[in-house]
Tab-separated table of C-alpha atoms in Angstrom:
chain	number	residue	atom	x	y	z
A	151	UNK	CA	-0.018	0.015	-0.044
A	152	UNK	CA	1.651	3.182	-1.260
A	153	UNK	CA	0.775	6.831	-1.111
A	154	UNK	CA	0.340	6.915	-4.921
A	155	UNK	CA	-2.027	3.975	-4.816
A	156	UNK	CA	-4.090	5.538	-2.054
A	157	UNK	CA	-4.037	9.030	-3.897
A	158	UNK	CA	-5.246	7.428	-7.098
A	159	UNK	CA	-8.099	5.682	-5.519
A	160	UNK	CA	-9.226	8.670	-3.458
A	161	UNK	CA	-8.989	10.917	-6.504
A	162	UNK	CA	-11.120	8.509	-8.418
A	163	UNK	CA	-13.858	8.169	-5.937
A	164	UNK	CA	-14.388	11.923	-5.794
A	165	UNK	CA	-16.780	11.219	-8.683
A	166	UNK	CA	-18.985	8.871	-6.711
A	167	UNK	CA	-18.970	11.574	-4.007
A	168	UNK	CA	-20.507	13.943	-6.416
A	169	UNK	CA	-22.990	11.434	-7.454
A	170	UNK	CA	-24.008	10.538	-3.940
A	171	UNK	CA	-24.429	14.339	-3.110
A	172	UNK	CA	-27.005	14.807	-5.937
A	173	UNK	CA	-28.821	11.669	-4.840
A	174	UNK	CA	-29.331	12.831	-1.270
A	175	UNK	CA	-29.743	16.582	-1.569
A	176	UNK	CA	-33.209	16.589	-3.147
A	177	UNK	CA	-34.798	14.571	-0.379
A	178	UNK	CA	-35.323	17.014	2.449
A	179	UNK	CA	-36.063	20.256	0.402
A	180	UNK	CA	-38.498	18.341	-1.947
A	181	UNK	CA	-41.429	20.511	-0.804
A	182	UNK	CA	-39.525	23.813	-1.353
A	183	UNK	CA	-38.464	22.616	-4.781
A	184	UNK	CA	-41.994	21.648	-5.664
A	185	UNK	CA	-43.135	25.047	-4.619
A	186	UNK	CA	-40.595	26.543	-7.202
A	187	UNK	CA	-42.060	24.286	-9.833
A	188	UNK	CA	-45.583	25.440	-8.885
A	189	UNK	CA	-44.790	29.133	-8.717
A	190	UNK	CA	-42.943	28.987	-12.076
A	191	UNK	CA	-45.943	27.378	-13.672
A	192	UNK	CA	-48.265	30.013	-12.149
A	193	UNK	CA	-46.189	32.843	-13.358
A	194	UNK	CA	-46.555	31.419	-16.924
A	195	UNK	CA	-50.044	30.382	-17.014
A	196	UNK	CA	-51.695	32.308	-14.149
A	197	UNK	CA	-52.823	29.135	-12.423
A	198	UNK	CA	-51.466	26.600	-10.090
A	199	UNK	CA	-50.093	23.315	-11.502
A	200	UNK	CA	-52.532	20.448	-11.010
A	201	UNK	CA	-51.484	18.163	-8.185
A	202	UNK	CA	-51.171	15.008	-10.359
A	203	UNK	CA	-48.937	16.972	-12.850
A	204	UNK	CA	-46.779	18.300	-10.128
A	205	UNK	CA	-46.326	14.726	-8.602
A	206	UNK	CA	-45.448	13.460	-12.032
A	207	UNK	CA	-43.156	16.337	-12.801
A	208	UNK	CA	-41.245	15.899	-9.478
A	209	UNK	CA	-40.915	12.118	-9.930
A	210	UNK	CA	-39.375	12.803	-13.435
A	211	UNK	CA	-37.067	15.397	-11.973
A	212	UNK	CA	-35.802	12.811	-9.327
A	213	UNK	CA	-35.717	9.946	-11.881
A	214	UNK	CA	-34.257	11.851	-14.833
A	215	UNK	CA	-30.719	11.632	-13.398
A	216	UNK	CA	-31.034	7.837	-13.415
A	217	UNK	CA	-32.307	7.857	-16.997
A	218	UNK	CA	-29.373	10.037	-17.902
A	219	UNK	CA	-27.008	7.610	-16.183
A	220	UNK	CA	-28.659	4.646	-18.294
A	221	UNK	CA	-27.657	6.596	-21.415
A	222	UNK	CA	-24.315	7.454	-20.190
A	223	UNK	CA	-23.678	3.818	-19.577
A	224	UNK	CA	-23.371	3.250	-23.311
A	225	UNK	CA	-20.321	5.223	-23.622
A	226	UNK	CA	-18.387	3.337	-21.091
A	227	UNK	CA	-16.632	0.885	-23.412
A	228	UNK	CA	-15.696	3.575	-26.030
A	229	UNK	CA	-14.158	5.915	-23.518
A	230	UNK	CA	-12.412	3.161	-21.464
A	231	UNK	CA	-10.795	1.612	-24.335
A	232	UNK	CA	-10.001	4.663	-26.457
A	233	UNK	CA	-8.730	7.069	-23.704
A	234	UNK	CA	-7.787	4.749	-20.927
A	235	UNK	CA	-9.302	4.271	-17.412
A	236	UNK	CA	-7.939	7.425	-15.728
A	237	UNK	CA	-8.439	9.837	-18.709
A	238	UNK	CA	-11.935	8.683	-19.167
A	239	UNK	CA	-12.895	9.615	-15.632
A	240	UNK	CA	-11.532	13.069	-16.256
A	241	UNK	CA	-13.406	13.473	-19.496
A	242	UNK	CA	-16.745	12.351	-17.722
A	243	UNK	CA	-16.050	14.921	-14.896
A	244	UNK	CA	-16.603	17.714	-17.335
A	245	UNK	CA	-20.262	16.465	-17.576
A	246	UNK	CA	-20.467	16.804	-13.839
A	247	UNK	CA	-19.423	20.516	-13.947
A	248	UNK	CA	-21.967	21.309	-16.712
A	249	UNK	CA	-24.811	19.504	-14.969
A	250	UNK	CA	-24.068	21.139	-11.636
A	251	UNK	CA	-23.851	24.514	-13.271
A	252	UNK	CA	-27.240	24.147	-14.933
A	253	UNK	CA	-28.973	22.873	-11.831
A	254	UNK	CA	-27.692	25.862	-9.723
A	255	UNK	CA	-28.855	28.197	-12.505
A	256	UNK	CA	-32.425	27.100	-12.658
A	257	UNK	CA	-33.758	29.354	-9.837
A	258	UNK	CA	-32.102	32.491	-11.285
A	259	UNK	CA	-33.477	31.668	-14.793
A	260	UNK	CA	-36.919	30.878	-13.334
A	261	UNK	CA	-37.036	27.664	-15.215
A	262	UNK	CA	-37.642	24.240	-13.746
A	263	UNK	CA	-36.699	22.811	-17.194
A	264	UNK	CA	-33.126	24.050	-16.667
A	265	UNK	CA	-33.038	21.944	-13.489
A	266	UNK	CA	-34.416	18.917	-15.189
A	267	UNK	CA	-31.996	19.210	-18.048
A	268	UNK	CA	-29.120	19.738	-15.511
A	269	UNK	CA	-29.971	16.593	-13.758
A	270	UNK	CA	-30.195	14.705	-17.083
A	271	UNK	CA	-26.630	15.912	-18.031
A	272	UNK	CA	-25.366	15.031	-14.559
A	273	UNK	CA	-26.941	11.613	-15.090
A	274	UNK	CA	-24.683	11.043	-18.107
A	275	UNK	CA	-21.704	11.606	-15.759
A	276	UNK	CA	-23.186	9.089	-13.258
A	277	UNK	CA	-23.527	6.327	-15.849
A	278	UNK	CA	-19.987	6.799	-16.862
A	279	UNK	CA	-18.250	7.182	-13.678
A	280	UNK	CA	-19.909	4.451	-11.554
A	281	UNK	CA	-18.468	2.071	-14.118
A	282	UNK	CA	-15.195	3.673	-14.844
A	283	UNK	CA	-14.400	4.075	-11.022
A	284	UNK	CA	-14.499	0.291	-10.179
A	285	UNK	CA	-12.679	-0.449	-13.436
A	286	UNK	CA	-9.866	1.830	-12.719
A	287	UNK	CA	-9.638	0.989	-8.912
A	288	UNK	CA	-9.658	-2.856	-9.590
A	289	UNK	CA	-6.963	-2.511	-12.179
A	290	UNK	CA	-4.595	-0.520	-10.142
A	291	UNK	CA	-5.097	-2.363	-6.808
A	292	UNK	CA	-3.255	-5.471	-5.587
A	293	UNK	CA	-5.228	-8.736	-5.686
A	294	UNK	CA	-5.432	-9.095	-1.977
A	295	UNK	CA	-7.083	-5.577	-1.502
A	296	UNK	CA	-9.013	-5.353	-4.724
A	297	UNK	CA	-12.471	-5.767	-3.311
A	298	UNK	CA	-11.870	-3.557	-0.255
A	299	UNK	CA	-10.624	-0.795	-2.293
A	300	UNK	CA	-13.496	-1.199	-4.839
A	301	UNK	CA	-15.815	-0.858	-1.913
A	302	UNK	CA	-14.385	2.716	-1.281
A	303	UNK	CA	-16.323	3.794	-4.277
A	304	UNK	CA	-19.490	2.799	-2.538
A	305	UNK	CA	-18.246	4.357	0.808
A	306	UNK	CA	-17.711	7.724	-1.266
A	307	UNK	CA	-21.060	7.480	-2.763
A	308	UNK	CA	-22.816	6.824	0.610
A	309	UNK	CA	-20.870	9.697	2.220
A	310	UNK	CA	-21.969	11.954	-0.660
A	311	UNK	CA	-25.586	11.039	0.093
A	312	UNK	CA	-25.061	11.842	3.682
A	313	UNK	CA	-23.460	15.347	2.946
A	314	UNK	CA	-26.299	15.922	0.486
A	315	UNK	CA	-28.841	15.227	3.067
A	316	UNK	CA	-27.222	17.554	5.586
A	317	UNK	CA	-26.845	20.370	3.041
A	318	UNK	CA	-30.540	19.957	2.136
A	319	UNK	CA	-31.832	20.581	5.632
A	320	UNK	CA	-33.682	23.837	6.234
A	321	UNK	CA	-31.114	24.622	8.951
A	322	UNK	CA	-28.361	24.356	6.267
A	323	UNK	CA	-29.054	25.272	2.572
A	324	UNK	CA	-32.264	23.626	1.879
A	325	UNK	CA	-34.206	26.927	1.965
A	326	UNK	CA	-36.230	28.844	-0.463
A	327	UNK	CA	-33.340	31.261	-1.022
A	328	UNK	CA	-30.298	28.876	-0.878
A	329	UNK	CA	-31.376	25.622	-2.494
A	330	UNK	CA	-29.840	26.594	-5.923
A	331	UNK	CA	-26.498	27.426	-4.189
A	332	UNK	CA	-26.653	23.895	-2.479
A	333	UNK	CA	-26.905	22.189	-5.931
A	334	UNK	CA	-23.618	23.890	-7.034
A	335	UNK	CA	-21.558	22.435	-4.103
A	336	UNK	CA	-20.496	19.431	-6.076
A	337	UNK	CA	-18.372	21.628	-8.211
A	338	UNK	CA	-15.852	21.561	-5.305
A	339	UNK	CA	-14.974	17.936	-5.583
A	340	UNK	CA	-15.158	18.004	-9.240
A	341	UNK	CA	-12.556	20.766	-9.524
A	342	UNK	CA	-10.380	18.925	-6.889
A	343	UNK	CA	-10.411	15.776	-9.105
A	344	UNK	CA	-9.299	17.792	-12.043
A	345	UNK	CA	-6.278	18.957	-10.046
A	346	UNK	CA	-5.282	15.493	-8.515
A	347	UNK	CA	-6.135	12.737	-10.907
A	348	UNK	CA	-3.874	13.843	-13.722
A	349	UNK	CA	-0.985	13.349	-11.355
A	350	UNK	CA	-1.945	9.680	-10.871
A	351	UNK	CA	-0.837	6.658	-13.116
A	352	UNK	CA	-3.016	5.021	-15.766
A	353	UNK	CA	-4.054	1.473	-15.298
A	354	UNK	CA	-1.080	-0.765	-15.896
A	355	UNK	CA	-3.306	-3.441	-17.189
A	356	UNK	CA	-4.809	-1.146	-19.874
A	357	UNK	CA	-1.398	-0.014	-20.860
A	358	UNK	CA	0.027	-3.558	-21.275
A	359	UNK	CA	-2.951	-5.635	-22.451
A	360	UNK	CA	-4.896	-3.063	-24.345
A	361	UNK	CA	-1.939	-0.866	-25.755
A	362	UNK	CA	0.989	-3.204	-25.645
A	363	UNK	CA	3.113	-0.505	-23.866
A	364	UNK	CA	5.145	-2.722	-21.539
A	365	UNK	CA	7.622	0.010	-20.502
A	366	UNK	CA	4.811	2.454	-19.489
A	367	UNK	CA	2.901	-0.207	-17.749
A	368	UNK	CA	6.044	-1.113	-15.645
A	369	UNK	CA	6.660	2.386	-14.780
A	370	UNK	CA	3.078	2.982	-13.684
A	371	UNK	CA	3.027	-0.286	-11.674
A	372	UNK	CA	6.372	0.737	-10.046
A	373	UNK	CA	4.749	4.014	-8.887
A	374	UNK	CA	1.659	2.198	-7.570
A	375	UNK	CA	3.593	-0.698	-5.682
A	376	UNK	CA	6.934	0.819	-4.750
A	377	UNK	CA	8.494	-2.611	-5.004
A	378	UNK	CA	10.509	-3.927	-8.035
A	379	UNK	CA	10.013	-7.594	-6.879
A	380	UNK	CA	6.135	-7.069	-6.633
A	381	UNK	CA	6.236	-5.268	-10.073
A	382	UNK	CA	8.013	-8.347	-11.647
A	383	UNK	CA	5.318	-10.731	-10.347
A	384	UNK	CA	2.288	-8.721	-11.439
A	385	UNK	CA	3.791	-7.988	-14.916
A	386	UNK	CA	4.264	-11.712	-15.343
A	387	UNK	CA	0.642	-12.211	-14.320
A	388	UNK	CA	-0.601	-9.620	-16.769
A	389	UNK	CA	1.521	-11.025	-19.594
A	390	UNK	CA	-0.055	-14.459	-19.048
A	391	UNK	CA	-3.549	-12.847	-19.084
A	392	UNK	CA	-2.571	-10.951	-22.241
A	393	UNK	CA	-1.539	-14.306	-23.845
A	394	UNK	CA	-5.091	-15.665	-23.287
A	395	UNK	CA	-6.842	-12.447	-24.301
A	396	UNK	CA	-7.848	-11.111	-27.648
A	397	UNK	CA	-6.960	-7.460	-28.483
A	398	UNK	CA	-10.540	-6.308	-28.049
A	399	UNK	CA	-14.185	-7.425	-27.740
A	400	UNK	CA	-17.143	-5.988	-29.627
A	401	UNK	CA	-20.595	-5.885	-28.210
A	402	UNK	CA	-21.699	-8.696	-30.596
A	403	UNK	CA	-18.669	-10.844	-29.591
A	404	UNK	CA	-19.534	-10.069	-25.826
A	405	UNK	CA	-23.000	-11.431	-26.301
A	406	UNK	CA	-21.986	-14.420	-28.432
A	407	UNK	CA	-18.873	-15.722	-26.553
A	408	UNK	CA	-19.621	-18.855	-24.651
A	409	UNK	CA	-17.285	-18.090	-21.754
A	410	UNK	CA	-19.170	-14.839	-21.076
A	411	UNK	CA	-22.691	-16.205	-20.923
A	412	UNK	CA	-22.701	-17.438	-17.273
A	413	UNK	CA	-20.966	-14.248	-15.922
A	414	UNK	CA	-23.459	-12.168	-17.839
A	415	UNK	CA	-26.404	-13.971	-16.234
A	416	UNK	CA	-24.735	-13.616	-12.807
A	417	UNK	CA	-24.186	-9.802	-13.200
A	418	UNK	CA	-27.756	-9.560	-14.490
A	419	UNK	CA	-29.429	-11.250	-11.390
A	420	UNK	CA	-27.142	-9.706	-8.762
A	421	UNK	CA	-27.556	-6.258	-10.064
A	422	UNK	CA	-31.327	-6.357	-10.574
A	423	UNK	CA	-31.819	-7.907	-7.114
A	424	UNK	CA	-29.772	-5.272	-5.595
A	425	UNK	CA	-31.677	-2.373	-7.407
A	426	UNK	CA	-35.218	-3.729	-7.040
A	427	UNK	CA	-34.747	-4.507	-3.349
A	428	UNK	CA	-36.282	-1.182	-2.340
A	429	UNK	CA	-33.154	0.572	-1.060
A	430	UNK	CA	-33.325	3.335	-3.673
A	431	UNK	CA	-36.909	3.988	-2.905
A	432	UNK	CA	-36.175	4.694	0.752
A	433	UNK	CA	-33.266	6.928	-0.118
A	434	UNK	CA	-35.415	8.948	-2.441
A	435	UNK	CA	-38.500	9.193	-0.510
A	436	UNK	CA	-37.727	8.506	3.180
A	437	UNK	CA	-38.574	12.037	4.188
A	438	UNK	CA	-42.019	11.711	2.636
A	439	UNK	CA	-42.318	8.336	4.294
A	440	UNK	CA	-41.643	9.626	7.790
A	441	UNK	CA	-43.259	13.169	7.636
A	442	UNK	CA	-46.837	11.869	8.051
A	443	UNK	CA	-45.988	10.304	11.229
A	444	UNK	CA	-43.025	12.219	12.782
A	445	UNK	CA	-42.494	15.987	13.446
A	446	UNK	CA	-38.794	15.776	12.595
A	447	UNK	CA	-38.879	13.433	9.555
A	448	UNK	CA	-35.908	15.293	8.020
A	449	UNK	CA	-33.666	14.286	10.791
A	450	UNK	CA	-34.755	10.700	10.747
A	451	UNK	CA	-33.778	10.807	7.007
A	452	UNK	CA	-30.396	12.062	8.184
A	453	UNK	CA	-30.173	8.973	10.440
A	454	UNK	CA	-30.758	6.839	7.368
A	455	UNK	CA	-27.835	8.583	5.651
A	456	UNK	CA	-25.520	8.148	8.679
A	457	UNK	CA	-26.390	4.320	8.917
A	458	UNK	CA	-25.753	4.068	5.116
A	459	UNK	CA	-22.258	5.510	5.499
A	460	UNK	CA	-21.496	3.355	8.554
A	461	UNK	CA	-22.375	-0.009	6.941
A	462	UNK	CA	-20.402	0.816	3.807
A	463	UNK	CA	-17.447	1.215	6.122
A	464	UNK	CA	-18.311	-2.162	7.656
A	465	UNK	CA	-18.419	-3.761	4.196
A	466	UNK	CA	-14.991	-2.306	3.505
A	467	UNK	CA	-13.465	-4.063	6.415
A	468	UNK	CA	-15.216	-7.343	5.934
A	469	UNK	CA	-14.795	-7.533	2.078
A	470	UNK	CA	-11.491	-9.329	2.097
A	471	UNK	CA	-12.306	-11.299	5.223
A	472	UNK	CA	-15.768	-12.672	4.715
A	473	UNK	CA	-15.616	-12.549	0.821
A	474	UNK	CA	-18.186	-11.395	-1.722
A	475	UNK	CA	-20.462	-14.370	-1.688
A	476	UNK	CA	-21.202	-14.477	2.057
A	477	UNK	CA	-21.829	-10.660	2.207
A	478	UNK	CA	-24.196	-10.953	-0.748
A	479	UNK	CA	-26.160	-13.935	0.820
A	480	UNK	CA	-26.399	-12.213	4.199
A	481	UNK	CA	-27.465	-8.799	2.518
A	482	UNK	CA	-30.209	-10.345	0.173
A	483	UNK	CA	-31.671	-12.498	2.963
A	484	UNK	CA	-31.736	-9.593	5.527
A	485	UNK	CA	-33.253	-7.227	2.823
A	486	UNK	CA	-36.059	-9.721	2.176
A	487	UNK	CA	-36.836	-10.122	5.856
A	488	UNK	CA	-36.832	-6.190	6.374
A	489	UNK	CA	-39.239	-5.797	3.447
A	490	UNK	CA	-41.668	-8.394	4.921
A	491	UNK	CA	-41.439	-6.556	8.248
A	492	UNK	CA	-42.138	-3.221	6.452
A	493	UNK	CA	-45.373	-4.705	4.866
A	494	UNK	CA	-46.515	-5.907	8.325
A	495	UNK	CA	-45.658	-2.593	10.115
A	496	UNK	CA	-47.112	-0.394	7.448
A	497	UNK	CA	-50.380	-2.418	7.414
A	498	UNK	CA	-50.726	-2.144	11.102
A	499	UNK	CA	-49.669	1.441	11.712
A	500	UNK	CA	-53.230	2.932	11.260
A	501	UNK	CA	-54.461	0.499	14.006
A	502	UNK	CA	-51.246	0.636	16.215
A	503	UNK	CA	-49.498	4.068	15.893
A	504	UNK	CA	-46.937	3.146	18.281
A	505	UNK	CA	-45.388	0.863	15.835
A	506	UNK	CA	-43.938	3.887	13.975
A	507	UNK	CA	-40.692	3.576	15.946
A	508	UNK	CA	-40.393	0.043	14.702
A	509	UNK	CA	-40.820	1.275	11.099
A	510	UNK	CA	-37.736	3.353	11.571
A	511	UNK	CA	-35.821	0.492	12.889
A	512	UNK	CA	-36.803	-1.583	9.916
A	513	UNK	CA	-35.762	1.080	7.444
A	514	UNK	CA	-32.487	1.347	9.080
A	515	UNK	CA	-32.082	-2.420	9.042
A	516	UNK	CA	-32.881	-2.556	5.300
A	517	UNK	CA	-30.221	0.151	4.605
A	518	UNK	CA	-27.665	-1.591	6.696
A	519	UNK	CA	-28.357	-4.927	4.811
A	520	UNK	CA	-28.031	-3.279	1.464
A	521	UNK	CA	-24.773	-1.648	2.143
A	522	UNK	CA	-23.393	-4.703	3.805
A	523	UNK	CA	-23.225	-6.523	0.508
A	524	UNK	CA	-25.438	-5.992	-2.431
A	525	UNK	CA	-24.783	-2.189	-2.632
A	526	UNK	CA	-21.001	-2.203	-3.116
A	527	UNK	CA	-20.601	-5.716	-4.618
A	528	UNK	CA	-23.173	-5.151	-7.338
A	529	UNK	CA	-21.032	-2.336	-8.808
A	530	UNK	CA	-17.739	-4.221	-9.081
A	531	UNK	CA	-18.385	-7.914	-9.348
A	532	UNK	CA	-18.515	-7.635	-13.037
A	533	UNK	CA	-14.935	-6.358	-13.150
A	534	UNK	CA	-13.820	-9.583	-11.428
A	535	UNK	CA	-15.773	-12.033	-13.480
A	536	UNK	CA	-14.658	-11.002	-16.924
A	537	UNK	CA	-11.202	-10.802	-18.516
A	538	UNK	CA	-9.532	-7.648	-19.847
A	539	UNK	CA	-11.213	-7.382	-23.209
A	540	UNK	CA	-14.742	-8.031	-21.889
A	541	UNK	CA	-14.387	-5.965	-18.752
A	542	UNK	CA	-15.341	-2.494	-20.091
A	543	UNK	CA	-18.504	-3.985	-21.845
A	544	UNK	CA	-19.293	-5.865	-18.608
A	545	UNK	CA	-19.005	-2.618	-16.638
A	546	UNK	CA	-21.238	-0.755	-19.099
A	547	UNK	CA	-23.719	-3.594	-18.638
A	548	UNK	CA	-23.612	-3.283	-14.846
A	549	UNK	CA	-24.139	0.440	-15.061
A	550	UNK	CA	-27.182	0.056	-17.329
A	551	UNK	CA	-28.685	-2.454	-14.987
A	552	UNK	CA	-28.146	-0.370	-11.800
A	553	UNK	CA	-29.227	2.799	-13.318
A	554	UNK	CA	-32.162	1.359	-15.181
A	555	UNK	CA	-33.318	-0.225	-11.974
A	556	UNK	CA	-32.850	3.075	-10.065
A	557	UNK	CA	-34.786	4.930	-12.757
A	558	UNK	CA	-37.690	2.606	-12.834
A	559	UNK	CA	-37.925	2.522	-9.049
A	560	UNK	CA	-37.688	6.340	-8.722
A	561	UNK	CA	-40.459	6.886	-11.319
A	562	UNK	CA	-42.807	4.074	-10.320
A	563	UNK	CA	-42.489	3.935	-6.484
A	564	UNK	CA	-44.921	6.894	-5.797
A	565	UNK	CA	-47.771	5.652	-7.953
A	566	UNK	CA	-47.118	1.969	-6.828
A	567	UNK	CA	-47.245	3.097	-3.129
A	568	UNK	CA	-50.613	4.717	-3.871
A	569	UNK	CA	-51.904	1.691	-5.766
A	570	UNK	CA	-50.522	-1.116	-3.557
A	571	UNK	CA	-49.983	0.727	-0.181
A	572	UNK	CA	-47.871	-1.386	2.163
A	573	UNK	CA	-47.831	-4.516	-0.190
A	574	UNK	CA	-45.580	-2.737	-2.524
A	575	UNK	CA	-42.634	-3.985	-0.121
A	576	UNK	CA	-43.599	-7.531	-1.045
A	577	UNK	CA	-42.464	-7.006	-4.593
A	578	UNK	CA	-39.044	-5.773	-3.150
A	579	UNK	CA	-38.990	-8.875	-0.845
A	580	UNK	CA	-39.603	-11.181	-3.966
A	581	UNK	CA	-36.708	-9.568	-5.852
A	582	UNK	CA	-34.273	-9.909	-2.962
A	583	UNK	CA	-35.227	-13.650	-2.272
A	584	UNK	CA	-34.817	-14.621	-5.935
A	585	UNK	CA	-31.343	-13.011	-5.810
A	586	UNK	CA	-30.502	-14.896	-2.657
A	587	UNK	CA	-31.386	-18.158	-4.111
A	588	UNK	CA	-29.477	-17.500	-7.404
A	589	UNK	CA	-26.360	-16.366	-5.503
A	590	UNK	CA	-26.440	-19.433	-3.265
A	591	UNK	CA	-26.438	-21.775	-6.265
A	592	UNK	CA	-24.408	-19.903	-8.938
A	593	UNK	CA	-22.120	-17.165	-7.652
A	594	UNK	CA	-18.477	-18.211	-7.093
A	595	UNK	CA	-16.171	-16.590	-4.623
A	596	UNK	CA	-13.744	-14.191	-6.242
A	597	UNK	CA	-11.760	-12.943	-3.111
A	598	UNK	CA	-8.001	-13.383	-3.400
A	599	UNK	CA	-7.990	-14.722	-6.922
A	600	UNK	CA	-6.220	-13.075	-9.846
A	601	UNK	CA	-8.255	-11.838	-12.896
A	602	UNK	CA	-6.639	-14.565	-15.075
A	603	UNK	CA	-7.350	-17.280	-12.547
A	604	UNK	CA	-11.027	-16.343	-12.416
A	605	UNK	CA	-11.367	-15.932	-16.189
A	606	UNK	CA	-9.690	-19.475	-16.616
A	607	UNK	CA	-12.706	-21.012	-14.884
A	608	UNK	CA	-14.988	-19.779	-17.538
A	609	UNK	CA	-12.601	-20.362	-20.514
A	610	UNK	CA	-13.138	-23.955	-21.570
A	611	UNK	CA	-14.640	-25.105	-18.453
A	612	UNK	CA	-18.245	-24.238	-19.024
A	613	UNK	CA	-19.370	-27.602	-18.096
A	614	UNK	CA	-18.329	-27.170	-14.412
A	615	UNK	CA	-20.639	-25.967	-11.814
A	616	UNK	CA	-19.994	-22.393	-10.591
A	617	UNK	CA	-20.424	-23.054	-6.901
A	618	UNK	CA	-18.505	-25.195	-4.293
A	619	UNK	CA	-20.604	-27.736	-2.465
A	620	UNK	CA	-17.918	-27.855	0.230
A	621	UNK	CA	-18.140	-24.046	1.135
A	622	UNK	CA	-17.965	-20.591	-0.277
A	623	UNK	CA	-14.383	-20.305	-1.220
A	624	UNK	CA	-13.876	-21.254	-4.975
A	625	UNK	CA	-15.373	-22.924	-8.000
A	626	UNK	CA	-15.457	-26.809	-8.271
């Protein structure tokens, strides 16, 4: 572990900090921002916006970031393979600056459309960076710390959510006069990333395997490791992987290649199970969920953010000890149990108002379970299951699944809650249970294994089962 390695990782995760900030900052001041929508509409049409239109427009404003991220995911492979992992993060960071500038200018321009467009542009940045970050981090990290360092991306994301929640409080910047200024705060980490990341090395794997620049790869690896002996060993491993890897993989080849089929299915189920587990509905709408029953709903939402950060840190320390598989199994099963309890508690609340405190505990339990495993692992597991040529496409696929799930949930949760009431949580429970069963039978453990070792299990060994009947440690 060297200063250059830590600086590279911390500079990269400044992007996910920005994403978390704009995920958490619209929760508490939602009413104030809805009033801005309404007053803007009245100034144009001399009448208030119909309530159903306002509900839809606000849901669109919240979810448009995730839709933009879905579109941004399509550019991951092109950027990562054309400009490198580090430079691609810097290119994407420009979208963050433009998006934040538009969002903060919406109040001064008197246009809620500018806010929506700003969140859309920022969403393009989200779709790129939440795939490029794990890709860069995993390729510069040593094997024994790969998962833990990749989890730092989720730690930064959760920290950004918490900071956004704090900034959005009425006692901070979530007021009628300052909410636009609050939206511009993400410019600070964006500019800091522009200053620091260019000083960090490019991914040695990209330089050697994708570009064939052995001398540059060796120099980058020496800066990251600080040990000539370690560099010699890792270069040998990379050369062995390069010998097994084609120069590149197109989307068509990615979908047709036999050795990719099982990893694709694993990534599909783990990511959809994670996103459709209900976590994002709670993050986006927890204030509205609590405000009908608590006077200080915004501060309870702040507690949700604090627990979110705490358990991403717990996952960071457990990732290389417990492994990916055990954390996923524990997380999915706990999420399913919490969603069942949410259904029961929400159904009984009109009859037993004293259960409202239990509702808060269940929400905190669900957030904890998500961040213990499904939250961080779903973002980086694809980078471990695929070889170098397929990794950028796999990360783009991961981003599309994650942001697509977030978009659908953010858009549909309010109407589903009105339609189904408390039983909407049973849908989340079913998604988590399905992901648990699939993980139990199909997901291998990748902890402590080199990329080439993992890829070897899929190359020419498609007939073998992908789980160990003896335990959670390896393939059979």
